[in-house]
PDB file of C-alpha atoms and ligand atoms in Angstrom:
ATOM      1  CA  UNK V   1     -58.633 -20.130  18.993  1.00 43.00           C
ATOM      2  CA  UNK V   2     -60.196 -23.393  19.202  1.00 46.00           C
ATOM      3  CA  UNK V   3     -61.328 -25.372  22.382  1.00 48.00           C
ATOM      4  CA  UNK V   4     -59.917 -29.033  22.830  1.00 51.00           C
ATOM      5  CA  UNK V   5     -61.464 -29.971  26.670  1.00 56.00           C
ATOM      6  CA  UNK V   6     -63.018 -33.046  25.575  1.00 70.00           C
ATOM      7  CA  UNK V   7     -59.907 -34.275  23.376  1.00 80.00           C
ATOM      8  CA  UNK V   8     -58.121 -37.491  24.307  1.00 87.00           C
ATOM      9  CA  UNK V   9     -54.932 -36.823  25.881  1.00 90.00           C
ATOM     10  CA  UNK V  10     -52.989 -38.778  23.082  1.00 93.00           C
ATOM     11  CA  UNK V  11     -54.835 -36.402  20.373  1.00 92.00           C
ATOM     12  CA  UNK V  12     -54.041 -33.077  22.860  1.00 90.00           C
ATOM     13  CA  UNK V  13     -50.428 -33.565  22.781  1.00 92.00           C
ATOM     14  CA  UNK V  14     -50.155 -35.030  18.595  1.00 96.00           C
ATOM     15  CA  UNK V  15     -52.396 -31.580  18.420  1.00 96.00           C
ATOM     16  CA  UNK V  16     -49.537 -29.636  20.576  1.00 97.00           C
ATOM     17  CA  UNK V  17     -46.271 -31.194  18.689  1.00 98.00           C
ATOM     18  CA  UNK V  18     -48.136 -30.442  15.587  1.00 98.00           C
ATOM     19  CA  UNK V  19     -48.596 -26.780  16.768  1.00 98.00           C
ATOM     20  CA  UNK V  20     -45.183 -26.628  17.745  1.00 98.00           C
ATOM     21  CA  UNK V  21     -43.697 -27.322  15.016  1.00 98.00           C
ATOM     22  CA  UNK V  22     -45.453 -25.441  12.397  1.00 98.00           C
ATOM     23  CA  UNK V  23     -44.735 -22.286  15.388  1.00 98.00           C
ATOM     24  CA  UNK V  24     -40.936 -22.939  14.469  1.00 98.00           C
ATOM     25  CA  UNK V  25     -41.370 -22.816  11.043  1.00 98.00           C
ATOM     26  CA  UNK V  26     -42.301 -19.222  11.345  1.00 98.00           C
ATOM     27  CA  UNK V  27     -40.524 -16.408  13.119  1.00 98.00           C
ATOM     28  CA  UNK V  28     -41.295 -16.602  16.978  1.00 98.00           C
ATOM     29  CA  UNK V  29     -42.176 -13.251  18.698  1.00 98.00           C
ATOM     30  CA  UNK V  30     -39.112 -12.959  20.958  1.00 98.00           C
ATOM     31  CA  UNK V  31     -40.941 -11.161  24.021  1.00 99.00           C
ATOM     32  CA  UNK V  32     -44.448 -12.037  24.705  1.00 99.00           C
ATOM     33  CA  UNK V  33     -46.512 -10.343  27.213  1.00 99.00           C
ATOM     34  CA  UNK V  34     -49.361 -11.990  28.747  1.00 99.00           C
ATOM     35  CA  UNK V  35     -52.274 -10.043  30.756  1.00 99.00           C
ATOM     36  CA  UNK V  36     -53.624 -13.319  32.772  1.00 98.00           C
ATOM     37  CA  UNK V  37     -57.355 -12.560  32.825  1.00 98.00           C
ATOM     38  CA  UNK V  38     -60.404 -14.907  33.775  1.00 98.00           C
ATOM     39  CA  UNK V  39     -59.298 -16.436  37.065  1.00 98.00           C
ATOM     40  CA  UNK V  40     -62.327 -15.628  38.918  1.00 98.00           C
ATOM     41  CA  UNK V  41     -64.579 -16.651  36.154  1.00 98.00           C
ATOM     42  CA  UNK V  42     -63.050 -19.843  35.955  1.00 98.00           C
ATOM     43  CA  UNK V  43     -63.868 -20.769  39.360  1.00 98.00           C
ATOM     44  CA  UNK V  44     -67.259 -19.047  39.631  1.00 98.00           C
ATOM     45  CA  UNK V  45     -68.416 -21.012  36.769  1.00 98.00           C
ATOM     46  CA  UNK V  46     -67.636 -24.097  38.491  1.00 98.00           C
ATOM     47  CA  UNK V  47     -69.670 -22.855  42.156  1.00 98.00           C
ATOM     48  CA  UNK V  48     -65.987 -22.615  43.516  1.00 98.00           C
ATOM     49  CA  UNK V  49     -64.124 -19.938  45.257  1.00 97.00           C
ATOM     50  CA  UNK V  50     -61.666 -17.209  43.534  1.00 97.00           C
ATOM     51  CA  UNK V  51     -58.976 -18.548  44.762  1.00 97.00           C
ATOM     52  CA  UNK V  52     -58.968 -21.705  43.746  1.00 98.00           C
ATOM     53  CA  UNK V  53     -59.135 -20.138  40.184  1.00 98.00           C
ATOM     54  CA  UNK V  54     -55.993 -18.393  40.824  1.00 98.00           C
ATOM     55  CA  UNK V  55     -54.748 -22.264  42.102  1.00 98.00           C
ATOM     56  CA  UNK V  56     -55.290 -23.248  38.520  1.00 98.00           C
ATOM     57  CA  UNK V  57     -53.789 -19.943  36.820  1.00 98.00           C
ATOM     58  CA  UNK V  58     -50.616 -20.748  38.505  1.00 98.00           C
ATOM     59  CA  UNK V  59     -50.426 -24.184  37.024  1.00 97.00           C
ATOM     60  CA  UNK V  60     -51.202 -22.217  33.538  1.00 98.00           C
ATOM     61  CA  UNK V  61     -47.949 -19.947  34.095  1.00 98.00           C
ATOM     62  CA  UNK V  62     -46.043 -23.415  34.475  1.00 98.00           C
ATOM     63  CA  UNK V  63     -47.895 -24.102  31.049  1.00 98.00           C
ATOM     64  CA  UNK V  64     -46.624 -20.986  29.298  1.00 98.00           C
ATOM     65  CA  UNK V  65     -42.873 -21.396  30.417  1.00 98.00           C
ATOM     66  CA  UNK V  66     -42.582 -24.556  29.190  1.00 98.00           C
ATOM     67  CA  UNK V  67     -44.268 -23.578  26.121  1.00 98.00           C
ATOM     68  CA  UNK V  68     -41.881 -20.164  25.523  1.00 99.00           C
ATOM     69  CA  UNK V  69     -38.928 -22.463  26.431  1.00 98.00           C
ATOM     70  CA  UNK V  70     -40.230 -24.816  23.499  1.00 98.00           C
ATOM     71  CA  UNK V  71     -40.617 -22.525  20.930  1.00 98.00           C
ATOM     72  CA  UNK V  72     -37.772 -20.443  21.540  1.00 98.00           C
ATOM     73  CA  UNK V  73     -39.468 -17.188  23.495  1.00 98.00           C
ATOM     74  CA  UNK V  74     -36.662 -15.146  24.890  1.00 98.00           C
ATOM     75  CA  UNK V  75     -38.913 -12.984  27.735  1.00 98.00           C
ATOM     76  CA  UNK V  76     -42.321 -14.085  28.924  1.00 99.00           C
ATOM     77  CA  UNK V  77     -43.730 -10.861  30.769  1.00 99.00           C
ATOM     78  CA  UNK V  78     -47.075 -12.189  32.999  1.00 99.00           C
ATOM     79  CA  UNK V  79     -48.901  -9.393  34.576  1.00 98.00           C
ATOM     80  CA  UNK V  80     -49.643 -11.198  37.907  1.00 98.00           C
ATOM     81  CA  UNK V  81     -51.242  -8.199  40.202  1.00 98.00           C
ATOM     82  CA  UNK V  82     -51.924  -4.959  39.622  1.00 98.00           C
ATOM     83  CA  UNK V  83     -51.552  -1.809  41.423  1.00 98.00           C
ATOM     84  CA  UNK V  84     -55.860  -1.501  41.230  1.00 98.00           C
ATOM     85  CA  UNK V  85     -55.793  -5.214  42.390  1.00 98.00           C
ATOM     86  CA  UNK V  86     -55.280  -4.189  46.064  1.00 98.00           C
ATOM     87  CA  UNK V  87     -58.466  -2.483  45.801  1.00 98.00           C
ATOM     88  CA  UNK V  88     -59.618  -6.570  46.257  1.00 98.00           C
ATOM     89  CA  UNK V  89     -60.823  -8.126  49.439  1.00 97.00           C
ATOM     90  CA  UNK V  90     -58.167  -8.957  51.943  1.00 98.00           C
ATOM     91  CA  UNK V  91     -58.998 -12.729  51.636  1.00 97.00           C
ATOM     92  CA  UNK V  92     -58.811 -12.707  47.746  1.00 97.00           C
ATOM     93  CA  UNK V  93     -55.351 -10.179  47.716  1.00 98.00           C
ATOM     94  CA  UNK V  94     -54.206 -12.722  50.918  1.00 98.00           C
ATOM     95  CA  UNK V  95     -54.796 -15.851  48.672  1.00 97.00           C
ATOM     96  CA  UNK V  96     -53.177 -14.463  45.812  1.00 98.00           C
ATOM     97  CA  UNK V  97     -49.504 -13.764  47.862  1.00 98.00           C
ATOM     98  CA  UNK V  98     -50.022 -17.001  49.735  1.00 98.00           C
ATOM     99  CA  UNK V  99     -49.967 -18.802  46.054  1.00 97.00           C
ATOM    100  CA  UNK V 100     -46.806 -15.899  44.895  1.00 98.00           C
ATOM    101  CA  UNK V 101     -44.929 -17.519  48.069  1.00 98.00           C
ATOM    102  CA  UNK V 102     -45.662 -20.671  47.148  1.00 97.00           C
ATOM    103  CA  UNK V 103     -45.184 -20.970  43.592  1.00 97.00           C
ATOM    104  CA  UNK V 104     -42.042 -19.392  44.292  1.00 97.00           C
ATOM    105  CA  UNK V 105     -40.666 -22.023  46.518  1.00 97.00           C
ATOM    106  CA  UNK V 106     -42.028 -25.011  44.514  1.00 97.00           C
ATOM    107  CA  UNK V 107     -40.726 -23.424  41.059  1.00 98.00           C
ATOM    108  CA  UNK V 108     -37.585 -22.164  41.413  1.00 98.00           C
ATOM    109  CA  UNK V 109     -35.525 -25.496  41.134  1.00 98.00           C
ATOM    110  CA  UNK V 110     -37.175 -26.668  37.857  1.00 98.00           C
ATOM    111  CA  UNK V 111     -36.628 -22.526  36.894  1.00 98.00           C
ATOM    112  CA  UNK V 112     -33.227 -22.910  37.604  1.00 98.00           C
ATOM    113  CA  UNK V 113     -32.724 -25.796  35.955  1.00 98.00           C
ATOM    114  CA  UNK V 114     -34.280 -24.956  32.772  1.00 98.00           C
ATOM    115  CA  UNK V 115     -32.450 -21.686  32.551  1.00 98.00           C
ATOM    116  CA  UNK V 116     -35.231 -19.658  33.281  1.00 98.00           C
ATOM    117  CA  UNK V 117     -34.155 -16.160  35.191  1.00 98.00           C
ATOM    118  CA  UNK V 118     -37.070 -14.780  36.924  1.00 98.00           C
ATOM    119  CA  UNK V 119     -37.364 -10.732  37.310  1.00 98.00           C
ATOM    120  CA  UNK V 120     -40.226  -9.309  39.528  1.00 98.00           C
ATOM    121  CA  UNK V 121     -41.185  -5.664  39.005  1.00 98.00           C
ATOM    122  CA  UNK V 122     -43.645  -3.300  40.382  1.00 98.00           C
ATOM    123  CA  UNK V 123     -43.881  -1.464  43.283  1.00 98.00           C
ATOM    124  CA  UNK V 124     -42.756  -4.195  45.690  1.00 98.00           C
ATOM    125  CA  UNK V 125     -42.557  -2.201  49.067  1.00 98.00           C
ATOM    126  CA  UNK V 126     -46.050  -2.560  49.429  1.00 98.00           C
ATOM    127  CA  UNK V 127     -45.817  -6.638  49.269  1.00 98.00           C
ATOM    128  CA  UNK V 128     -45.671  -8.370  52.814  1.00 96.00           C
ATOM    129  CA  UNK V 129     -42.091  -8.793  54.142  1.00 97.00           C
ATOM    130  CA  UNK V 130     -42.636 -12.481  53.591  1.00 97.00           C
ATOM    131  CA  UNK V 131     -43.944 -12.276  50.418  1.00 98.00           C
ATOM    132  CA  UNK V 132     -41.225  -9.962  48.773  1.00 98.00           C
ATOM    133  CA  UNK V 133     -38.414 -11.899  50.589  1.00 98.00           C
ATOM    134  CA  UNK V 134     -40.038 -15.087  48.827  1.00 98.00           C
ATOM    135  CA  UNK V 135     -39.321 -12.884  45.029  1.00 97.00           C
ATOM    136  CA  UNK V 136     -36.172 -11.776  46.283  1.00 97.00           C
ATOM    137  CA  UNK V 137     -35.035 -15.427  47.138  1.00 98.00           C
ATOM    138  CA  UNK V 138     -36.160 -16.348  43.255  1.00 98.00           C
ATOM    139  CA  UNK V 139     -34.766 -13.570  41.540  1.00 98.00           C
ATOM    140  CA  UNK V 140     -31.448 -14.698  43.190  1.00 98.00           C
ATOM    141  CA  UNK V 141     -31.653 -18.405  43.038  1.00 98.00           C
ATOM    142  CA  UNK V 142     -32.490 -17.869  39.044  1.00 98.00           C
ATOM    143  CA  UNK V 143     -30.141 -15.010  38.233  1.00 98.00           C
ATOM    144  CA  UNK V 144     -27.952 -17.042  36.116  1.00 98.00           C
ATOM    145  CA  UNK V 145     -30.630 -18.359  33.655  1.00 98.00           C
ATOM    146  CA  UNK V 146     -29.528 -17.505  30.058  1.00 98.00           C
ATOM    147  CA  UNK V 147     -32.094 -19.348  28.589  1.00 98.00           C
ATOM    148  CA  UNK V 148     -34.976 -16.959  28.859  1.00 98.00           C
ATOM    149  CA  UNK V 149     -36.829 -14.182  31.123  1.00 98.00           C
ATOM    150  CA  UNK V 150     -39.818 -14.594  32.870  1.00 98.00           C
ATOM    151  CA  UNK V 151     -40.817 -11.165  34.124  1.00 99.00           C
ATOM    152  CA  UNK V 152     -43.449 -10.659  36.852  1.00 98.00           C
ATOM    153  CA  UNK V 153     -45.172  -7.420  37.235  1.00 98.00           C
ATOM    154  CA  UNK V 154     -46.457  -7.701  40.465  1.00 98.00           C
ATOM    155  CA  UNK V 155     -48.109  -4.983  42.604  1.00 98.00           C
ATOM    156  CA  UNK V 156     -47.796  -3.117  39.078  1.00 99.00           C
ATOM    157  CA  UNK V 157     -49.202  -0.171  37.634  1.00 98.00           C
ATOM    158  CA  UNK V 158     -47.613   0.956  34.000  1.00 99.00           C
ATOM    159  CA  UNK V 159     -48.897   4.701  34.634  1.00 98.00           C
ATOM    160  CA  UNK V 160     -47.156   4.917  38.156  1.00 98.00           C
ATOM    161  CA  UNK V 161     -44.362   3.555  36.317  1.00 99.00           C
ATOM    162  CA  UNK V 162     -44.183   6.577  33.852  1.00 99.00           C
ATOM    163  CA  UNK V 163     -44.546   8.723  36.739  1.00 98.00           C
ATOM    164  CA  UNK V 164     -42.052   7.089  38.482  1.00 98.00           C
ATOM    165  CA  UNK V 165     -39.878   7.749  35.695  1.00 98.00           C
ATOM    166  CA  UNK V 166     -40.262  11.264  35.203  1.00 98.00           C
ATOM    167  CA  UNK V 167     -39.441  11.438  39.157  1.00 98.00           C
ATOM    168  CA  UNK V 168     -35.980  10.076  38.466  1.00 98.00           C
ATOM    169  CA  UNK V 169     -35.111  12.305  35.759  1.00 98.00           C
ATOM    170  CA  UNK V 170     -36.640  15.538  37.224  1.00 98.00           C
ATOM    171  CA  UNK V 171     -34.475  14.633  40.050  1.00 98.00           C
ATOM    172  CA  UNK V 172     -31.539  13.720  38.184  1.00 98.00           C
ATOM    173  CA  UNK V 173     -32.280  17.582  36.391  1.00 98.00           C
ATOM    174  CA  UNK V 174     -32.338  19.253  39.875  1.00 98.00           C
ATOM    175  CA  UNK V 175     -28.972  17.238  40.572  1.00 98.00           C
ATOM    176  CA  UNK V 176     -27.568  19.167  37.559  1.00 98.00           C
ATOM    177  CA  UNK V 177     -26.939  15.416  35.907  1.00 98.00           C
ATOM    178  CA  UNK V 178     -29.205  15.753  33.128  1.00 98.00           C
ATOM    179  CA  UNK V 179     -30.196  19.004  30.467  1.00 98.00           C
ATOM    180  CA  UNK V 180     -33.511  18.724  29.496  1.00 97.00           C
ATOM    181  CA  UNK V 181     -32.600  18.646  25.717  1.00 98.00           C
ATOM    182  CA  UNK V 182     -31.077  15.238  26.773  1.00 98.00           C
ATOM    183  CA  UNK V 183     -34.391  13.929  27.569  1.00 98.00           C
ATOM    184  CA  UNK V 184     -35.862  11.802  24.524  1.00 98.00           C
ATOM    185  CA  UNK V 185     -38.105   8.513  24.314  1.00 98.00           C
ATOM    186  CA  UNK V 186     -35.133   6.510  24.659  1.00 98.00           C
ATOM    187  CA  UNK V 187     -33.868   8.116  27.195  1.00 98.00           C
ATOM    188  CA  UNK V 188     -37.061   8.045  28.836  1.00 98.00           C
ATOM    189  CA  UNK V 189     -37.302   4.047  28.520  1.00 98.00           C
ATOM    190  CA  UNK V 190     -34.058   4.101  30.708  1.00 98.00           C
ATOM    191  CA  UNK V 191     -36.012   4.694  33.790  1.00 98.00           C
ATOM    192  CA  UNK V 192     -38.752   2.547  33.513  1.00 99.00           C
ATOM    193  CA  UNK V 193     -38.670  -0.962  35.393  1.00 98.00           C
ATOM    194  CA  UNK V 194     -37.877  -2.432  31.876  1.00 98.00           C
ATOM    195  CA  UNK V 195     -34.717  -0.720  31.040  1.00 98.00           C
ATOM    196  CA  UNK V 196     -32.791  -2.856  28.817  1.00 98.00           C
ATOM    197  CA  UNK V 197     -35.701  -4.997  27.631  1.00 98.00           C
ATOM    198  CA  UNK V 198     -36.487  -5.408  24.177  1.00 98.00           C
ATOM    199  CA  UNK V 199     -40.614  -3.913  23.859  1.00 98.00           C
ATOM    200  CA  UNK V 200     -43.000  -6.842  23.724  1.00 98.00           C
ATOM    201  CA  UNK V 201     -43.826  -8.032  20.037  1.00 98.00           C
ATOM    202  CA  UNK V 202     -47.163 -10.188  21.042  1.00 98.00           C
ATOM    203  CA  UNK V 203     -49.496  -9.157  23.914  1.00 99.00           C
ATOM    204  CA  UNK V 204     -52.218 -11.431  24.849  1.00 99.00           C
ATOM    205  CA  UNK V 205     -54.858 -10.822  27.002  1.00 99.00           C
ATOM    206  CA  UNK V 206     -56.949 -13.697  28.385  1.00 98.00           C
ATOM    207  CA  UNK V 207     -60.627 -14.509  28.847  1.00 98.00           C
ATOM    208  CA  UNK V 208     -61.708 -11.884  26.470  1.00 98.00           C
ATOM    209  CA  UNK V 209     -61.269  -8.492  27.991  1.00 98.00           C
ATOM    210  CA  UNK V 210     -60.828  -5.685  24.813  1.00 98.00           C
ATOM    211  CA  UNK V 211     -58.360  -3.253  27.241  1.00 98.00           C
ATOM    212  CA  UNK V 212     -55.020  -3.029  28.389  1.00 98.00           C
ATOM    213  CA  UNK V 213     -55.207  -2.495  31.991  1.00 98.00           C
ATOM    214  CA  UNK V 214     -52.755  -0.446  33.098  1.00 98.00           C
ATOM    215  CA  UNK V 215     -50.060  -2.728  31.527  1.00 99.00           C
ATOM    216  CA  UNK V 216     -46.995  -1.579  29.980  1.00 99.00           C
ATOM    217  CA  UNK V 217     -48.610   1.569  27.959  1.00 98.00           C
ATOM    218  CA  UNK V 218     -45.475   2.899  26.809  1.00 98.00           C
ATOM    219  CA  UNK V 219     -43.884  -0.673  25.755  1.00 98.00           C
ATOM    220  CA  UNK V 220     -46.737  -1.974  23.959  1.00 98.00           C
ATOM    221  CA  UNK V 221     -46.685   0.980  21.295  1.00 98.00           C
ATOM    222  CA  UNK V 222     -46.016  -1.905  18.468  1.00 98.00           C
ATOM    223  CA  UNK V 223     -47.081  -4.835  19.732  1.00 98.00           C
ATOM    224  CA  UNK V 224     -49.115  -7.028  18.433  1.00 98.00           C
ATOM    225  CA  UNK V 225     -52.774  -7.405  20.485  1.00 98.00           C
ATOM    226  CA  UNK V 226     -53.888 -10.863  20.780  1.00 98.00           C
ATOM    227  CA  UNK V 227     -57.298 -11.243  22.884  1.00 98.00           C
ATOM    228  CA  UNK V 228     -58.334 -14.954  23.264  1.00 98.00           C
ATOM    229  CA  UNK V 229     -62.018 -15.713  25.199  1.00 98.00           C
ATOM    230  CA  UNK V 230     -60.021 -19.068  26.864  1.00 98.00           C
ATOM    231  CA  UNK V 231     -60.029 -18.493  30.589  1.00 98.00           C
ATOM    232  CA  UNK V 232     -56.490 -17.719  31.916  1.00 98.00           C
ATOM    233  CA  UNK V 233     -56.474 -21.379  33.576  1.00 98.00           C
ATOM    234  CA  UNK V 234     -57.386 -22.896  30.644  1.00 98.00           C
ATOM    235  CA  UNK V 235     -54.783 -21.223  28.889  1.00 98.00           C
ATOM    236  CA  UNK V 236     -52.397 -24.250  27.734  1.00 97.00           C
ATOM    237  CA  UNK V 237     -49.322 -24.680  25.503  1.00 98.00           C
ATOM    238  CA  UNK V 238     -51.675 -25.674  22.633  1.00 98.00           C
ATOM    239  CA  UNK V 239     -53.175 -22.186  23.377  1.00 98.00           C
ATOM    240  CA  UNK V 240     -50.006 -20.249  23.564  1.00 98.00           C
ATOM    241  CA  UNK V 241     -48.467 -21.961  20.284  1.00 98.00           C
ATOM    242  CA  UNK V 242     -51.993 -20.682  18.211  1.00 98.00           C
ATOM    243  CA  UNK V 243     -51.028 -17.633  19.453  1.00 98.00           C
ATOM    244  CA  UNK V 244     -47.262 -17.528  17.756  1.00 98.00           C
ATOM    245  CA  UNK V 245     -49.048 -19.023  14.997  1.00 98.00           C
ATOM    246  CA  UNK V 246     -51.690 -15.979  14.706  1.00 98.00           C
ATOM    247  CA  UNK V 247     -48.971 -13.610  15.239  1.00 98.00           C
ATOM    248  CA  UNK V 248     -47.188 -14.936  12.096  1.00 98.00           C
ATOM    249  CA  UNK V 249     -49.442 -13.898  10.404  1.00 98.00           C
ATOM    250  CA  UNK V 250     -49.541 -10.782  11.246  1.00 98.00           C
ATOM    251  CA  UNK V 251     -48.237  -7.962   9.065  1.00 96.00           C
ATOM    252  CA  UNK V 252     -46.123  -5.806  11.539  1.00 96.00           C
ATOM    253  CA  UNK V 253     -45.212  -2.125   9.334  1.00 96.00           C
ATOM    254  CA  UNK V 254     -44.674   0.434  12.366  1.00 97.00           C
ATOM    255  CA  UNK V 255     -46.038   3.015  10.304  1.00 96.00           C
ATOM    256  CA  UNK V 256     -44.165   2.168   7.352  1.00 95.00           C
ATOM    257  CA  UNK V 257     -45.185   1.287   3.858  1.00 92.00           C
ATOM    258  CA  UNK V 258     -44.114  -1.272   1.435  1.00 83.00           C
ATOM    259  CA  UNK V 259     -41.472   0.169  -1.078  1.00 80.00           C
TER     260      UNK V 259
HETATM  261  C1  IPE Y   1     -56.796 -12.640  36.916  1.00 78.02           C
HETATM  262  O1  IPE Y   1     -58.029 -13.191  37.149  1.00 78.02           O
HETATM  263  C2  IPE Y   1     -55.915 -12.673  38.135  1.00 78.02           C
HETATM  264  C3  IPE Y   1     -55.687 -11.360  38.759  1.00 78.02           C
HETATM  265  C4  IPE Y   1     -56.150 -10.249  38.307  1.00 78.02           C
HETATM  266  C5  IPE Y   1     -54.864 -11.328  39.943  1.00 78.02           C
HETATM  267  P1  IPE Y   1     -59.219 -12.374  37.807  1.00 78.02           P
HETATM  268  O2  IPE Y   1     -59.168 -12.564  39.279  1.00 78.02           O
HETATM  269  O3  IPE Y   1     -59.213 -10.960  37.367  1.00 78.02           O
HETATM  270  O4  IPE Y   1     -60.470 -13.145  37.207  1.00 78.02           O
HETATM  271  P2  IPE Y   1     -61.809 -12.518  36.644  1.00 78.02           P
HETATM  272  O5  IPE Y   1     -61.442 -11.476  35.654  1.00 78.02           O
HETATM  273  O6  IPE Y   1     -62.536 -11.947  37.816  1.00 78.02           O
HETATM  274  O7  IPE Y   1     -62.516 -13.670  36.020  1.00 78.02           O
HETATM  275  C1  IPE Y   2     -55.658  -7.256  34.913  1.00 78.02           C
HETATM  276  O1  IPE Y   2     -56.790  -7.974  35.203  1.00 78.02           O
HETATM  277  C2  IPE Y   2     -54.615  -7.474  35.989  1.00 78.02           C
HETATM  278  C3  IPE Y   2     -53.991  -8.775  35.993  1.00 78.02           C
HETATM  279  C4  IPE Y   2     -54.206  -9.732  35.123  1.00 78.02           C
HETATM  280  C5  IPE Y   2     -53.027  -8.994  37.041  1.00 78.02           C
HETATM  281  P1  IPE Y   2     -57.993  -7.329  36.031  1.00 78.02           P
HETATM  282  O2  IPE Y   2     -59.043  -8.371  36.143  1.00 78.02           O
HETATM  283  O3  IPE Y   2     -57.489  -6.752  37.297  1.00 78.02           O
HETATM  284  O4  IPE Y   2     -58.443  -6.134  35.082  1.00 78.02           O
HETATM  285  P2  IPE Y   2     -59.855  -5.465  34.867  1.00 78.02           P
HETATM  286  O5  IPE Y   2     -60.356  -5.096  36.222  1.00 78.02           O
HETATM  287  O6  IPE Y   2     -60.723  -6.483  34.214  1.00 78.02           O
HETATM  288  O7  IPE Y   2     -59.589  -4.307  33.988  1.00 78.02           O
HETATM  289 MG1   MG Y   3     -60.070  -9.990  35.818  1.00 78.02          MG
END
C-alpha cells in the first residue's frame, strides 16, 4: 500500500473517489475484519503518550465506517481490546475505556443515522459498570441499523471463546438437550459470540504484525490475510479501499481446484 501524507488534500480525496470507484467495480468482501495494530507506535514516534495514539485510532474507526458504508461492506469486525490487553498498565487499559465511553456517546447519533448497528462482544463482565453500560446504551440506540454491522470485540479472546463454546454444549449434553453425534462444525459455530454471522472474507491487520492474535481463529479459516505496515491511525479510507482492491485480486479456491 502506498503512503500519501504529504498529498494535497484536493489530490487525497480525487485519489480516494478514484479508489472507490474502481473498489465497486469489483466484488466487495462483504465482512471485513480489522486487527487495529500500531497505536502505540504511532504516538511513540511522535515523543507522545499511548494514549493519545489510541485518540487518533478512534478517529481511524470513524474512517473505516464511512469507508465500508461507501463501498458497500455489510459487517466491519474491529478488534478493539483483547483479553491479553488487560495485562497493560492501569493508566493505558484506563485511557483506552475512557475513549470506548466516549466514542460511544459522541458516535452513536451519526451511527444511527447512517444505519450502522453496533454489536460489542467479548467477555464484557470484566468491563467497568460504566463502561459496559456506555456499549449497552449503543447496542440499543443502533439496534435498528440495516445498513451494516460494526462488531466490537472488546475484552476479547477467540480461544476463551472456543472454550466458552464447548462449555455451553457440554452443558447442554449433561441437560440431556444435545447427543454428541449432533455436535458438528456448524453446530459448533452456534455457540460462539458470532452465531449467525457470515465468516470474515478479508482480515487486515495493521502496522505490520505477521500473527493473528487471538482473533477469531475458528472464523478466519478462509479469509483472506491482508497485513499493511500503515499505523492503525493512519489507516484512512484511501487505505481501506486498496485493501478491497488487493483482495480482488485475490484468487479465493477453499481447497478446491479449477474444473
Ligand atoms: C492497538 O495499538 C490498540 C490496542 C491493542 C488496544 P497498540 O496499543 O497495540 O499499539 P502498538 O502495537 O504498541 O504500536
Ligand atoms: C492485538 O494487538 C489486539 C488489538 C488490536 C486489540 P496487540 O498489540 O495487543 O497484539 P500483540 O501483542 O502485538 O500480539
Ligand atoms: Mg500492538
Amino acid at each position: 500500500m502506498s503512503e500519501c501524507g504529504a498529498m494535497p488534500d484536493t489530490e487525497r480525496s480525487e485519489r480516494r473517489e478514484r479508489l472507490l470507484v474502481e473498489a465497486l467495480r469489483g466484488e466487495v468482501p462483504a465482512h471485513v475484519a480489522i486487527i487495529m495494530d500500531g497505536n502505540g507506535r504511532w504516538a511513540e514516534s511522535r515523543g507522545l503518550p499511548r494514549w493519545e495514539g489510541h485518540r487518533e485510532g478512534a478517529k481511524a474507526v470513524r474512517e473505516a465506517v464511512v469507508a465500508s458504508l461507501e463501498v458497500g461492506v455489510r459487517q466491519l469486525t474491529l478488534y478493539a481490546f483483547s483479553n491479553e490487553n488487560w495485562l497493560r498498565p492501569a493508566t493505558e487499559i484506563a485511557a483506552l475505556m475512557d475513549l470506548l465511553v466516549e466514542y460511544a456517546a459522541s458516535e452513536v447519533e451519526e451511527l444511527r443515522e447512517r444505519g450502522v448497528r453496533v454489536r460489542v462482544f467479548g467477555d464484557l463482565e470484566r468491563l467497568a459498570p460504566e463502561a459496559r453500560a456506555a456499549v449497552q446504551r449503543l447496542e440499543a440506540a443502533t439496534g435498528a441499523g440495516e445498513k451494516m454491522s460494526l462488531n466490537l470485540a472488546i475484552s476479547y479472546g477467540s480461544r476463551s471463546e472456543i472454550a466458552r463454546a464447548a462449555r455451553r454444549l457440554v452443558e447442554q449434553a449433561l441437560a440431556g438437550a444435545l447427543r454428541p453425534e449432533e455436535v458438528d462444525a456448524e453446530r459448533f459455530a452456534r455457540e460462539l459470540y458470532t452465531a449467525g454471522w457470515p465468516d470474515p472474507d478479508l482480515l487486515i491487520r495493521t502496522s505490520g504484525e505477521q500473527r493473528v492474535s487471538n482473533f477469531l481463529l475458528w472464523q478466519i479459516a478462509y479469509a483472506e490475510l491482508l497485513v499493511t505496515p500503515v499505523l492503525w491511525p493512519d489507516f484512512d479510507q484511501t487505505h481501506f479501499f486498496e485493501a478491497v482492491l488487493e483482495y480482488q485480486r485475490r484468487e479465493r479456491r477453499y481447497g478446491r481446484v479449477e474444473v
